[in-house]
């Protein structure tokens, strides 16, 4: 294909170097998928200690002086998975351990505004070829942390690369007091309604929407939802007005990282033809959580940030129903302290039926995906969601709220769908307690109908959840 070739990805996370959620998965998998289409993608990341430690064969290729009061070395190397990474090495900005946005008390870090404005400025300069001899044709910036890239580029005279901005979650907008404008080198004229201003604050996310040539989000349904009052989180009107440049492309997953045929985390590999390994995975998962009881019902699994968005209060409230039906639940997650306590207590109170691990554990995430019968994703809103895609790949049936990307990627196993060998999971709607219980009841029933259950699992495992199609869609947008 003719057209743009050199793409700069800019974002604050990238699997396996640094990850708090799905953004990292996208940043770690979409660039290689684009590379294999003949593009040259460089992924720019903040030089957090974990990033610097993880990047292999890093060489200094350029330097930018005076970014937020210090100089920035640009290092080029490879991620452990072979992806080309540019590191913005600037200890005065990025020498922070742990969560890149939150401090040890779970509060936003006080200097996030300066930190991520600087990151955006660095990305703009790298894209322009000011750090080293490589110019981007397109800068693809992700989420509020890279929201100002296009704003900085708009201040440049002469030709600039085209800009694409992807919203992975509209709930995180990067809002800061207007006094930051001067400190981050943005002119006062940009502080207005059609610029970076949002209710008298600076919004990095809004800046990304306004100044970028194209805006994408991570599923077609979410692209529609965010244009409404209810789903727009204060930006619905703006997104509706600009919908000529808004596109929804559902994410894929890295089918090499998530591959039940080669996954080291599993006791035994399995595939859609040979599912004995799936049984072994369930046995070992139950053992891991000390659930020796042989239940009649399915094993439900959760892998999630524990937040209001993810609807896990619904799961907590449904525990008597799950236990009462002799089904089981294992949960891997962290976040909201109250929810953490609820699930820990549930595991103590129901040692035969409930297991919980509070924390972040990549290996265990694979084991839950493989060992569970059903993966629960009862989100109140969900831009795309990745765990339901992993579930299908691992022959677990996703039970999801019919919102955002969950609506786009899971086909409800209705009677009609099953007749055409189509159903891949169970949807419930609206996202609330009674509909969720109804969804659980459908899972409990379908699970007892072994033939149908095997069919749904197979349908899911047959789905193409790779990045091939979404990467083609992004490539077309760059054109
Ligand atoms: P979000 O980005 O909103 O958190 P996604 O479904 O898009 O949700 O992506 C979540 C990613 O994070 C998935 O790869 C999932 O496996 C992973 N994940 C979430 N919580 C944990 C955890 N506690 N341990 C390991 N992996 C987790």
Short mmCIF file of C-alpha atoms in Angstrom, two decimals, residues 300-319 322 329-332 339 343 374-388 391 397-407 410 426-440:
data_model
loop_
_atom_site.label_atom_id
_atom_site.label_comp_id
_atom_site.label_asym_id
_atom_site.label_seq_id
_atom_site.Cartn_x
_atom_site.Cartn_y
_atom_site.Cartn_z
CA UNK A 300 -16.95 -18.54 37.38
CA UNK A 301 -13.77 -16.49 36.99
CA UNK A 302 -13.01 -12.78 37.31
CA UNK A 303 -9.80 -10.99 36.27
CA UNK A 304 -10.23 -7.29 36.74
CA UNK A 305 -9.43 -3.97 38.22
CA UNK A 306 -11.83 -3.68 41.14
CA UNK A 307 -13.63 -0.45 40.35
CA UNK A 308 -17.15 0.90 40.02
CA UNK A 309 -16.79 0.71 36.21
CA UNK A 310 -16.27 -3.04 36.23
CA UNK A 311 -19.53 -3.80 38.07
CA UNK A 312 -17.92 -6.14 40.56
CA UNK A 313 -20.30 -4.98 43.28
CA UNK A 314 -22.85 -6.97 41.26
CA UNK A 315 -20.67 -10.06 41.56
CA UNK A 316 -20.27 -9.44 45.29
CA UNK A 317 -24.02 -9.10 45.70
CA UNK A 318 -24.64 -12.29 43.71
CA UNK A 319 -22.37 -14.48 45.86
CA UNK A 322 -23.62 -18.52 43.15
CA UNK A 329 -16.01 -18.37 41.87
CA UNK A 330 -12.35 -17.44 41.68
CA UNK A 331 -11.38 -13.79 41.52
CA UNK A 332 -8.08 -12.15 40.65
CA UNK A 339 -14.37 -4.59 47.23
CA UNK A 343 -14.06 -10.83 48.24
CA UNK A 374 -17.27 -18.77 32.60
CA UNK A 375 -15.51 -15.39 32.72
CA UNK A 376 -17.64 -12.63 34.23
CA UNK A 377 -17.44 -9.10 32.80
CA UNK A 378 -20.44 -7.21 34.23
CA UNK A 379 -19.06 -3.73 33.42
CA UNK A 380 -21.30 -0.65 33.65
CA UNK A 381 -19.41 0.71 30.66
CA UNK A 382 -16.60 -0.94 28.74
CA UNK A 383 -14.71 0.78 25.89
CA UNK A 384 -13.62 -2.58 24.48
CA UNK A 385 -12.61 -5.06 27.16
CA UNK A 386 -9.96 -7.68 26.57
CA UNK A 387 -10.74 -10.36 29.13
CA UNK A 388 -13.79 -11.56 27.17
CA UNK A 391 -11.84 -16.04 27.53
CA UNK A 397 -17.66 -18.65 28.07
CA UNK A 398 -17.82 -14.88 28.62
CA UNK A 399 -20.84 -13.59 30.54
CA UNK A 400 -20.94 -9.86 29.80
CA UNK A 401 -23.03 -6.73 30.13
CA UNK A 402 -24.29 -5.61 26.72
CA UNK A 403 -22.29 -2.35 26.63
CA UNK A 404 -19.42 -0.93 24.57
CA UNK A 405 -17.00 -3.43 23.13
CA UNK A 406 -18.58 -6.27 25.08
CA UNK A 407 -21.69 -5.84 22.90
CA UNK A 410 -19.57 -11.41 22.22
CA UNK A 426 -24.00 -14.71 27.36
CA UNK A 427 -25.07 -11.06 27.39
CA UNK A 428 -27.30 -9.35 29.91
CA UNK A 429 -28.84 -5.91 29.80
CA UNK A 430 -29.16 -3.40 31.33
CA UNK A 431 -26.15 -3.51 33.65
CA UNK A 432 -27.92 -4.08 36.97
CA UNK A 433 -28.48 -6.73 39.61
CA UNK A 434 -31.61 -8.52 38.35
CA UNK A 435 -30.43 -8.78 34.73
CA UNK A 436 -27.05 -10.02 36.00
CA UNK A 437 -28.74 -12.74 38.09
CA UNK A 438 -30.76 -13.68 35.00
CA UNK A 439 -27.47 -13.97 33.08
CA UNK A 440 -26.00 -16.17 35.82
#
